Amino acid sequence: MASTSPARISIEDAAGINVTREEALDWFRKMSLIRRFEERAEEAYGQGKIGGFLHLYIGEEAVAVGAMAALQPEDDVITHYRDHGYVLARGVEPKRVMAELYGKATGLSKGKGGSMHMADVRRHLWGGYAIVGGHIPLATGLALAIQYRKLPQIVACFFGDGATNAGTFYSGLNLAAVWKLPLIAIVENNHYGMGTALERVSAVDEVYRKASSFDIPGVRIDGNDVLAVRDAVRRMADQSRNGGGPQLIEAMTYRFRGHSMGDPQRYRTKEEVEEAKSRDPIARWRSTVQENDLATEDELRKIGDEVEAEVEEAVRFAENSPAPDPGELCNDVLVSE
Amino acid sequence: MAQKTYRDAIREALREEMLRDENVLIMGEEVGVWGGTYAVTRGLYGEFGDKRILDTPIAEEAIVGTAVGAAMGGLRPVAELMTINFSLVAMDQIVNNAAKIHAMFGSQARVPLVIRTPAGWGQLAATHSQSFEAWFAHVPGLIVVMPSTPYDAKGLLKTAIRSDNPVMFIEHARLYGVKGEVPDGEYTLPFGVSDIKRPGRDVTIVSYSRMLHVALSAADELAKTGIECEVIDLRTLRPLDMAPVYDSVEKTHRVLILEEDWTTCGMGAEIAARISHDRFDLLDVPVERMGQIEVPMPYARNLEALMFPDEKSVAQKVMEMVA
Ligand SMILES: Cc1ncc(C[n+]2csc(CCOP(=O)(O)OP(=O)(O)O)c2C)c(N)n1
């Protein structure tokens, strides 16, 4: 019989620096790309070029980048709607992501999915889902398929702290635990679900402790430290890959922007946001890189410039791409047989 | 009479009922501190506090289930589901518990519950742009209200809160800013009474919620060409009041039903079936239905714009019917 052992739940500190120069710069580039991409998307939204809901990931970049660095390219990834960061971290061309935001035919989902539904199945990105918690059982199912087909990969499932009060969190992870499926659940604890602080609506606000409901390992890590994220995800992924069953990682982070565009943000103070910005994951990684002589100031600036150019190119591509053909409207509903 | 928005009319109804009856309370995601995602409950948290305006976790099944239990226990909860899309998460509670408990226990218990939720769309893509009113109207044991004007919204919501039955009160995100006359004094409107929003003699247009406004603008356009449409607002989909529709068919002999949901198995199918059964002899042309194109909602703006009938396509259809 399974027993709940509190020792399986832990809070981790960042390990020492075990990163190559190449990795260090790649992470800096990817985090900067996500940041700049979203700042541009925000602008385009303001100009009415992007519609619907736009949930920015700004401030949380280290989670996606650290996690993707730890995963293998064939590992399955499934996410919630705050999803631009994951696809960019996995190496999807920014222009195809931007084109999707613009609702263009050249977008990842031909303009049919938009911001909340970024998918690139060739890259094992199984999509962003807009119903909170709705994708957690899908992750369980993807992991079942992997176990059943004896494939080498695992599933990484990303969602917010708010989703951990939904029934799907419990039913999905419970089943994954019963079947010892290769799944890691990565909760980005940015403290709020829309305007509701986690402790106001969650009996347990240390999310990693919820792992004990399923008797699986749960860890809390600093989600603003890209290296800590990479290390924790790598270790948990290895465990899961080797038959250790599902694992829960709570990455502590913060979103600098509102929940989505047009959030009046009455639920938090300017001071709180400013304080959080002092822990900016990109600035932090930049200093770590410099302190450890992994790159010079010039090299980092150059990366910044390249990212800037790449994002501008993405915007141009999106603007110049055609809207979907009206004849596309009734396609894709059923697989033609 | 005072001009008020649909949003303000709904808030007024909530506030007045909370002042009238201390057992009325509001629960849902972001209804308190945030003031409601569509700003409907703004200000109520400050006035009534956290014992009567309850911010909940993101767990619709628990929101509705808890509200059903609270209603059984003597309260009159108004549960808000942020959008109708999330009602799917709560569907079991709505259909199996809220709608059934009174009948299943031989009327020993009652569920005086209101579930308020907006329908709508706006580049929100497939899972955030759905119209499920026909699903709820399908279920015995539920009352389904879908008002199109501020006046109707206020009067019907007050009735819903006082009702001892579970009520699905479906608002429309794109109507919140619409203004209309709302008297200052106390009034309520009964369920199951359709309303003639515009009298006419040539074609009967039956509609509700946002599409009612599309019907009215089409009727205005058509009037310029001498075609007079009678526009009927169902206001409640269950119970469904067909009497004004039947009276109208006696004059016009032509019916067009406008709905925002998919037409297959939609509201219009029910209305058309009733007309053809009860007033078969009066029809000069077959009953027509217009609704949403039957695909999951695309995100791209140009594609989304093709999804619903607009005043032009409605006017076109009416002309074909009278030709
Ligand atoms: C089932 C469901 N209920 C409500 C919503 C509306 N909603 C969208 S995001 C969100 C907050 C989610 O917070 P969290 O899971 O912490 O993720 P974060 O936005 O912080 O990244 C809510 C309530 C939804 N999309 N789905």
PDB file of N, CA and C in Angstrom, chain A residues 48 50-53 100-101 103 111-114 116-117 130-132 162 165-166 193-196 200-201 263 266-267 323-326 329-330 333, chain B residues 30 33-34 37-38 42 45 55-59 82 85-86 89 122-128 293-303 306-307:
ATOM      1  N   GLY A  48      -4.770  47.196 -32.590  1.00  0.00           N
ATOM      2  CA  GLY A  48      -5.921  46.470 -33.121  1.00  0.00           C
ATOM      3  C   GLY A  48      -5.565  45.390 -34.124  1.00  0.00           C
ATOM      4  N   ILE A  50      -4.043  42.522 -33.349  1.00  0.00           N
ATOM      5  CA  ILE A  50      -4.257  41.232 -32.698  1.00  0.00           C
ATOM      6  C   ILE A  50      -5.539  41.388 -31.887  1.00  0.00           C
ATOM      7  N   GLY A  51      -6.374  40.375 -31.905  1.00  0.00           N
ATOM      8  CA  GLY A  51      -7.644  40.504 -31.185  1.00  0.00           C
ATOM      9  C   GLY A  51      -7.793  39.468 -30.102  1.00  0.00           C
ATOM     10  N   GLY A  52      -8.960  39.420 -29.522  1.00  0.00           N
ATOM     11  CA  GLY A  52      -9.276  38.403 -28.519  1.00  0.00           C
ATOM     12  C   GLY A  52      -8.519  38.604 -27.223  1.00  0.00           C
ATOM     13  N   PHE A  53      -8.255  37.516 -26.541  1.00  0.00           N
ATOM     14  CA  PHE A  53      -7.487  37.590 -25.297  1.00  0.00           C
ATOM     15  C   PHE A  53      -6.017  37.401 -25.614  1.00  0.00           C
ATOM     16  N   GLU A 100       0.101  33.686 -36.253  1.00  0.00           N
ATOM     17  CA  GLU A 100      -1.089  33.112 -35.606  1.00  0.00           C
ATOM     18  C   GLU A 100      -1.794  34.194 -34.783  1.00  0.00           C
ATOM     19  N   LEU A 101      -1.006  35.007 -34.075  1.00  0.00           N
ATOM     20  CA  LEU A 101      -1.615  36.095 -33.293  1.00  0.00           C
ATOM     21  C   LEU A 101      -2.352  37.073 -34.202  1.00  0.00           C
ATOM     22  N   GLY A 103      -3.834  36.218 -36.794  1.00  0.00           N
ATOM     23  CA  GLY A 103      -4.928  35.498 -37.449  1.00  0.00           C
ATOM     24  C   GLY A 103      -4.690  35.319 -38.937  1.00  0.00           C
ATOM     25  N   GLY A 111      -4.319  30.377 -38.464  1.00  0.00           N
ATOM     26  CA  GLY A 111      -5.141  31.490 -38.002  1.00  0.00           C
ATOM     27  C   GLY A 111      -6.416  31.056 -37.300  1.00  0.00           C
ATOM     28  N   LYS A 112      -6.582  29.779 -37.115  1.00  0.00           N
ATOM     29  CA  LYS A 112      -7.835  29.328 -36.495  1.00  0.00           C
ATOM     30  C   LYS A 112      -7.778  29.256 -34.971  1.00  0.00           C
ATOM     31  N   GLY A 113      -6.548  29.210 -34.429  1.00  0.00           N
ATOM     32  CA  GLY A 113      -6.431  29.018 -32.977  1.00  0.00           C
ATOM     33  C   GLY A 113      -6.188  30.290 -32.204  1.00  0.00           C
ATOM     34  N   GLY A 114      -5.327  31.159 -32.718  1.00  0.00           N
ATOM     35  CA  GLY A 114      -5.017  32.402 -32.012  1.00  0.00           C
ATOM     36  C   GLY A 114      -4.123  32.201 -30.797  1.00  0.00           C
ATOM     37  N   MET A 116      -4.379  31.692 -27.635  1.00  0.00           N
ATOM     38  CA  MET A 116      -4.531  30.704 -26.564  1.00  0.00           C
ATOM     39  C   MET A 116      -4.343  29.260 -27.025  1.00  0.00           C
ATOM     40  N   HIS A 117      -4.136  29.088 -28.329  1.00  0.00           N
ATOM     41  CA  HIS A 117      -4.126  27.716 -28.858  1.00  0.00           C
ATOM     42  C   HIS A 117      -2.944  27.461 -29.775  1.00  0.00           C
ATOM     43  N   ALA A 130      -7.550  26.662 -23.474  1.00  0.00           N
ATOM     44  CA  ALA A 130      -8.093  27.867 -22.851  1.00  0.00           C
ATOM     45  C   ALA A 130      -9.066  27.592 -21.723  1.00  0.00           C
ATOM     46  N   ILE A 131      -9.432  26.352 -21.522  1.00  0.00           N
ATOM     47  CA  ILE A 131     -10.308  26.029 -20.398  1.00  0.00           C
ATOM     48  C   ILE A 131      -9.380  25.594 -19.255  1.00  0.00           C
ATOM     49  N   VAL A 132      -9.401  26.357 -18.174  1.00  0.00           N
ATOM     50  CA  VAL A 132      -8.430  26.128 -17.101  1.00  0.00           C
ATOM     51  C   VAL A 132      -8.478  24.671 -16.617  1.00  0.00           C
ATOM     52  N   GLY A 162      -3.739  28.562 -10.382  1.00  0.00           N
ATOM     53  CA  GLY A 162      -5.203  28.576 -10.313  1.00  0.00           C
ATOM     54  C   GLY A 162      -5.807  27.247 -10.732  1.00  0.00           C
ATOM     55  N   ASN A 165      -6.871  23.993  -8.324  1.00  0.00           N
ATOM     56  CA  ASN A 165      -8.100  23.799  -7.556  1.00  0.00           C
ATOM     57  C   ASN A 165      -9.207  23.204  -8.412  1.00  0.00           C
ATOM     58  N   ALA A 166      -8.879  22.944  -9.658  1.00  0.00           N
ATOM     59  CA  ALA A 166      -9.879  22.367 -10.559  1.00  0.00           C
ATOM     60  C   ALA A 166      -9.903  20.851 -10.392  1.00  0.00           C
ATOM     61  N   GLY A 193      -4.620  33.809  -9.906  1.00  0.00           N
ATOM     62  CA  GLY A 193      -5.460  33.343 -10.993  1.00  0.00           C
ATOM     63  C   GLY A 193      -6.340  34.533 -11.311  1.00  0.00           C
ATOM     64  N   MET A 194      -6.151  35.132 -12.429  1.00  0.00           N
ATOM     65  CA  MET A 194      -6.747  36.442 -12.728  1.00  0.00           C
ATOM     66  C   MET A 194      -6.462  37.400 -11.577  1.00  0.00           C
ATOM     67  N   GLY A 195      -7.493  37.838 -10.855  1.00  0.00           N
ATOM     68  CA  GLY A 195      -7.236  38.797  -9.778  1.00  0.00           C
ATOM     69  C   GLY A 195      -7.289  38.160  -8.405  1.00  0.00           C
ATOM     70  N   THR A 196      -7.314  36.841  -8.361  1.00  0.00           N
ATOM     71  CA  THR A 196      -7.485  36.190  -7.073  1.00  0.00           C
ATOM     72  C   THR A 196      -6.177  35.587  -6.583  1.00  0.00           C
ATOM     73  N   ARG A 200      -6.374  33.011  -1.135  1.00  0.00           N
ATOM     74  CA  ARG A 200      -7.778  33.345  -0.885  1.00  0.00           C
ATOM     75  C   ARG A 200      -8.714  32.211  -1.294  1.00  0.00           C
ATOM     76  N   VAL A 201      -8.240  31.333  -2.191  1.00  0.00           N
ATOM     77  CA  VAL A 201      -9.150  30.314  -2.733  1.00  0.00           C
ATOM     78  C   VAL A 201      -8.584  28.901  -2.687  1.00  0.00           C
ATOM     79  N   ASP A 263      -6.565  44.322 -18.120  1.00  0.00           N
ATOM     80  CA  ASP A 263      -6.772  43.992 -16.710  1.00  0.00           C
ATOM     81  C   ASP A 263      -6.495  45.256 -15.885  1.00  0.00           C
ATOM     82  N   ARG A 266      -6.552  45.894 -10.028  1.00  0.00           N
ATOM     83  CA  ARG A 266      -6.878  46.491  -8.729  1.00  0.00           C
ATOM     84  C   ARG A 266      -6.501  45.579  -7.562  1.00  0.00           C
ATOM     85  N   TYR A 267      -6.139  44.356  -7.889  1.00  0.00           N
ATOM     86  CA  TYR A 267      -5.919  43.362  -6.834  1.00  0.00           C
ATOM     87  C   TYR A 267      -4.489  43.346  -6.309  1.00  0.00           C
ATOM     88  N   ALA A 323      -4.689  36.903 -44.972  1.00  0.00           N
ATOM     89  CA  ALA A 323      -5.706  36.368 -44.063  1.00  0.00           C
ATOM     90  C   ALA A 323      -6.132  35.005 -44.613  1.00  0.00           C
ATOM     91  N   PRO A 324      -6.694  34.148 -43.777  1.00  0.00           N
ATOM     92  CA  PRO A 324      -7.155  32.860 -44.298  1.00  0.00           C
ATOM     93  C   PRO A 324      -8.192  33.078 -45.396  1.00  0.00           C
ATOM     94  N   ASP A 325      -8.178  32.208 -46.359  1.00  0.00           N
ATOM     95  CA  ASP A 325      -9.164  32.286 -47.427  1.00  0.00           C
ATOM     96  C   ASP A 325     -10.545  31.989 -46.839  1.00  0.00           C
ATOM     97  N   PRO A 326     -11.558  32.777 -47.186  1.00  0.00           N
ATOM     98  CA  PRO A 326     -12.904  32.503 -46.655  1.00  0.00           C
ATOM     99  C   PRO A 326     -13.337  31.050 -46.907  1.00  0.00           C
ATOM    100  N   LEU A 329     -13.178  28.400 -44.145  1.00  0.00           N
ATOM    101  CA  LEU A 329     -14.066  28.408 -42.972  1.00  0.00           C
ATOM    102  C   LEU A 329     -14.595  27.030 -42.628  1.00  0.00           C
ATOM    103  N   CYS A 330     -15.029  26.304 -43.626  1.00  0.00           N
ATOM    104  CA  CYS A 330     -15.682  25.023 -43.325  1.00  0.00           C
ATOM    105  C   CYS A 330     -14.734  23.832 -43.412  1.00  0.00           C
ATOM    106  N   VAL A 333     -13.109  20.576 -40.023  1.00  0.00           N
ATOM    107  CA  VAL A 333     -14.062  20.218 -38.972  1.00  0.00           C
ATOM    108  C   VAL A 333     -14.006  18.722 -38.670  1.00  0.00           C
TER     109      VAL A 333
ATOM    110  N   GLU B  30     -13.934  35.835  -9.501  1.00  0.00           N
ATOM    111  CA  GLU B  30     -13.681  37.268  -9.711  1.00  0.00           C
ATOM    112  C   GLU B  30     -14.908  38.152  -9.521  1.00  0.00           C
ATOM    113  N   VAL B  33     -13.478  41.026  -5.413  1.00  0.00           N
ATOM    114  CA  VAL B  33     -12.398  42.020  -5.461  1.00  0.00           C
ATOM    115  C   VAL B  33     -12.260  42.631  -6.863  1.00  0.00           C
ATOM    116  N   TRP B  34     -12.315  41.803  -7.885  1.00  0.00           N
ATOM    117  CA  TRP B  34     -12.161  42.287  -9.265  1.00  0.00           C
ATOM    118  C   TRP B  34     -13.396  43.083  -9.691  1.00  0.00           C
ATOM    119  N   THR B  37     -15.745  39.926 -14.117  1.00  0.00           N
ATOM    120  CA  THR B  37     -14.918  40.092 -15.323  1.00  0.00           C
ATOM    121  C   THR B  37     -15.588  41.026 -16.320  1.00  0.00           C
ATOM    122  N   TYR B  38     -16.897  41.065 -16.349  1.00  0.00           N
ATOM    123  CA  TYR B  38     -17.588  42.001 -17.232  1.00  0.00           C
ATOM    124  C   TYR B  38     -18.144  43.175 -16.435  1.00  0.00           C
ATOM    125  N   ARG B  42     -19.500  44.957 -10.067  1.00  0.00           N
ATOM    126  CA  ARG B  42     -18.632  46.014  -9.526  1.00  0.00           C
ATOM    127  C   ARG B  42     -19.335  46.806  -8.420  1.00  0.00           C
ATOM    128  N   TYR B  45     -19.091  44.123  -3.735  1.00  0.00           N
ATOM    129  CA  TYR B  45     -18.208  43.578  -2.705  1.00  0.00           C
ATOM    130  C   TYR B  45     -18.007  44.623  -1.605  1.00  0.00           C
ATOM    131  N   ASP B  55     -15.807  35.222  -3.552  1.00  0.00           N
ATOM    132  CA  ASP B  55     -14.857  34.863  -4.615  1.00  0.00           C
ATOM    133  C   ASP B  55     -14.524  33.387  -4.463  1.00  0.00           C
ATOM    134  N   THR B  56     -14.567  32.674  -5.565  1.00  0.00           N
ATOM    135  CA  THR B  56     -14.340  31.222  -5.514  1.00  0.00           C
ATOM    136  C   THR B  56     -13.090  30.847  -6.300  1.00  0.00           C
ATOM    137  N   PRO B  57     -12.577  29.639  -6.079  1.00  0.00           N
ATOM    138  CA  PRO B  57     -11.514  29.155  -6.962  1.00  0.00           C
ATOM    139  C   PRO B  57     -12.060  28.854  -8.356  1.00  0.00           C
ATOM    140  N   ILE B  58     -11.147  28.543  -9.267  1.00  0.00           N
ATOM    141  CA  ILE B  58     -11.536  28.204 -10.642  1.00  0.00           C
ATOM    142  C   ILE B  58     -11.965  26.751 -10.635  1.00  0.00           C
ATOM    143  N   ALA B  59     -13.214  26.533 -10.327  1.00  0.00           N
ATOM    144  CA  ALA B  59     -13.714  25.173 -10.151  1.00  0.00           C
ATOM    145  C   ALA B  59     -15.230  25.226 -10.322  1.00  0.00           C
ATOM    146  N   MET B  82     -18.179  32.594 -15.348  1.00  0.00           N
ATOM    147  CA  MET B  82     -17.543  33.704 -16.054  1.00  0.00           C
ATOM    148  C   MET B  82     -17.974  33.800 -17.519  1.00  0.00           C
ATOM    149  N   ASN B  85     -19.081  29.123 -21.690  1.00  0.00           N
ATOM    150  CA  ASN B  85     -18.169  28.047 -22.080  1.00  0.00           C
ATOM    151  C   ASN B  85     -17.753  27.201 -20.877  1.00  0.00           C
ATOM    152  N   PHE B  86     -17.667  27.850 -19.720  1.00  0.00           N
ATOM    153  CA  PHE B  86     -17.213  27.136 -18.533  1.00  0.00           C
ATOM    154  C   PHE B  86     -18.353  26.369 -17.866  1.00  0.00           C
ATOM    155  N   VAL B  89     -17.905  22.606 -17.616  1.00  0.00           N
ATOM    156  CA  VAL B  89     -17.228  21.989 -16.474  1.00  0.00           C
ATOM    157  C   VAL B  89     -18.253  21.668 -15.380  1.00  0.00           C
ATOM    158  N   GLY B 122     -15.652  37.062 -29.914  1.00  0.00           N
ATOM    159  CA  GLY B 122     -14.847  38.236 -30.259  1.00  0.00           C
ATOM    160  C   GLY B 122     -13.394  37.839 -30.382  1.00  0.00           C
ATOM    161  N   GLN B 123     -13.114  37.042 -31.402  1.00  0.00           N
ATOM    162  CA  GLN B 123     -11.767  36.515 -31.641  1.00  0.00           C
ATOM    163  C   GLN B 123     -11.260  35.704 -30.448  1.00  0.00           C
ATOM    164  N   LEU B 124     -12.137  34.955 -29.840  1.00  0.00           N
ATOM    165  CA  LEU B 124     -11.738  34.142 -28.686  1.00  0.00           C
ATOM    166  C   LEU B 124     -11.597  32.677 -29.062  1.00  0.00           C
ATOM    167  N   ALA B 125     -11.866  32.367 -30.293  1.00  0.00           N
ATOM    168  CA  ALA B 125     -11.645  31.031 -30.848  1.00  0.00           C
ATOM    169  C   ALA B 125     -12.609  29.966 -30.313  1.00  0.00           C
ATOM    170  N   ALA B 126     -12.286  28.712 -30.659  1.00  0.00           N
ATOM    171  CA  ALA B 126     -13.285  27.642 -30.619  1.00  0.00           C
ATOM    172  C   ALA B 126     -13.895  27.349 -29.255  1.00  0.00           C
ATOM    173  N   THR B 127     -13.093  27.351 -28.201  1.00  0.00           N
ATOM    174  CA  THR B 127     -13.664  26.920 -26.920  1.00  0.00           C
ATOM    175  C   THR B 127     -14.192  28.082 -26.087  1.00  0.00           C
ATOM    176  N   HIS B 128     -14.055  29.308 -26.585  1.00  0.00           N
ATOM    177  CA  HIS B 128     -14.492  30.462 -25.804  1.00  0.00           C
ATOM    178  C   HIS B 128     -15.610  31.248 -26.489  1.00  0.00           C
ATOM    179  N   ILE B 293     -22.742  29.381 -38.493  1.00  0.00           N
ATOM    180  CA  ILE B 293     -22.173  28.373 -39.392  1.00  0.00           C
ATOM    181  C   ILE B 293     -21.691  27.201 -38.527  1.00  0.00           C
ATOM    182  N   GLU B 294     -21.891  26.006 -39.018  1.00  0.00           N
ATOM    183  CA  GLU B 294     -21.643  24.846 -38.144  1.00  0.00           C
ATOM    184  C   GLU B 294     -20.189  24.372 -38.180  1.00  0.00           C
ATOM    185  N   VAL B 295     -19.331  25.223 -37.666  1.00  0.00           N
ATOM    186  CA  VAL B 295     -17.929  24.848 -37.484  1.00  0.00           C
ATOM    187  C   VAL B 295     -17.499  25.398 -36.130  1.00  0.00           C
ATOM    188  N   PRO B 296     -16.453  24.812 -35.526  1.00  0.00           N
ATOM    189  CA  PRO B 296     -15.910  25.438 -34.316  1.00  0.00           C
ATOM    190  C   PRO B 296     -15.427  26.850 -34.667  1.00  0.00           C
ATOM    191  N   MET B 297     -15.642  27.786 -33.791  1.00  0.00           N
ATOM    192  CA  MET B 297     -15.335  29.190 -34.100  1.00  0.00           C
ATOM    193  C   MET B 297     -13.855  29.394 -34.415  1.00  0.00           C
ATOM    194  N   PRO B 298     -13.569  29.961 -35.590  1.00  0.00           N
ATOM    195  CA  PRO B 298     -12.165  30.267 -35.899  1.00  0.00           C
ATOM    196  C   PRO B 298     -11.724  31.559 -35.207  1.00  0.00           C
ATOM    197  N   TYR B 299     -10.417  31.700 -35.024  1.00  0.00           N
ATOM    198  CA  TYR B 299      -9.889  32.914 -34.385  1.00  0.00           C
ATOM    199  C   TYR B 299      -9.816  34.102 -35.360  1.00  0.00           C
ATOM    200  N   ALA B 300      -9.353  33.829 -36.585  1.00  0.00           N
ATOM    201  CA  ALA B 300      -9.107  34.924 -37.539  1.00  0.00           C
ATOM    202  C   ALA B 300     -10.348  35.800 -37.708  1.00  0.00           C
ATOM    203  N   ARG B 301     -10.124  37.106 -37.659  1.00  0.00           N
ATOM    204  CA  ARG B 301     -11.239  38.049 -37.672  1.00  0.00           C
ATOM    205  C   ARG B 301     -12.103  37.915 -38.919  1.00  0.00           C
ATOM    206  N   ASN B 302     -11.438  37.745 -40.071  1.00  0.00           N
ATOM    207  CA  ASN B 302     -12.229  37.683 -41.309  1.00  0.00           C
ATOM    208  C   ASN B 302     -13.097  36.431 -41.358  1.00  0.00           C
ATOM    209  N   LEU B 303     -12.589  35.342 -40.795  1.00  0.00           N
ATOM    210  CA  LEU B 303     -13.403  34.118 -40.784  1.00  0.00           C
ATOM    211  C   LEU B 303     -14.527  34.229 -39.760  1.00  0.00           C
ATOM    212  N   LEU B 306     -17.713  35.792 -40.754  1.00  0.00           N
ATOM    213  CA  LEU B 306     -18.629  35.051 -41.627  1.00  0.00           C
ATOM    214  C   LEU B 306     -19.542  34.116 -40.846  1.00  0.00           C
ATOM    215  N   MET B 307     -19.362  34.058 -39.543  1.00  0.00           N
ATOM    216  CA  MET B 307     -20.008  33.001 -38.765  1.00  0.00           C
ATOM    217  C   MET B 307     -21.489  33.222 -38.468  1.00  0.00           C
TER     218      MET B 307
END
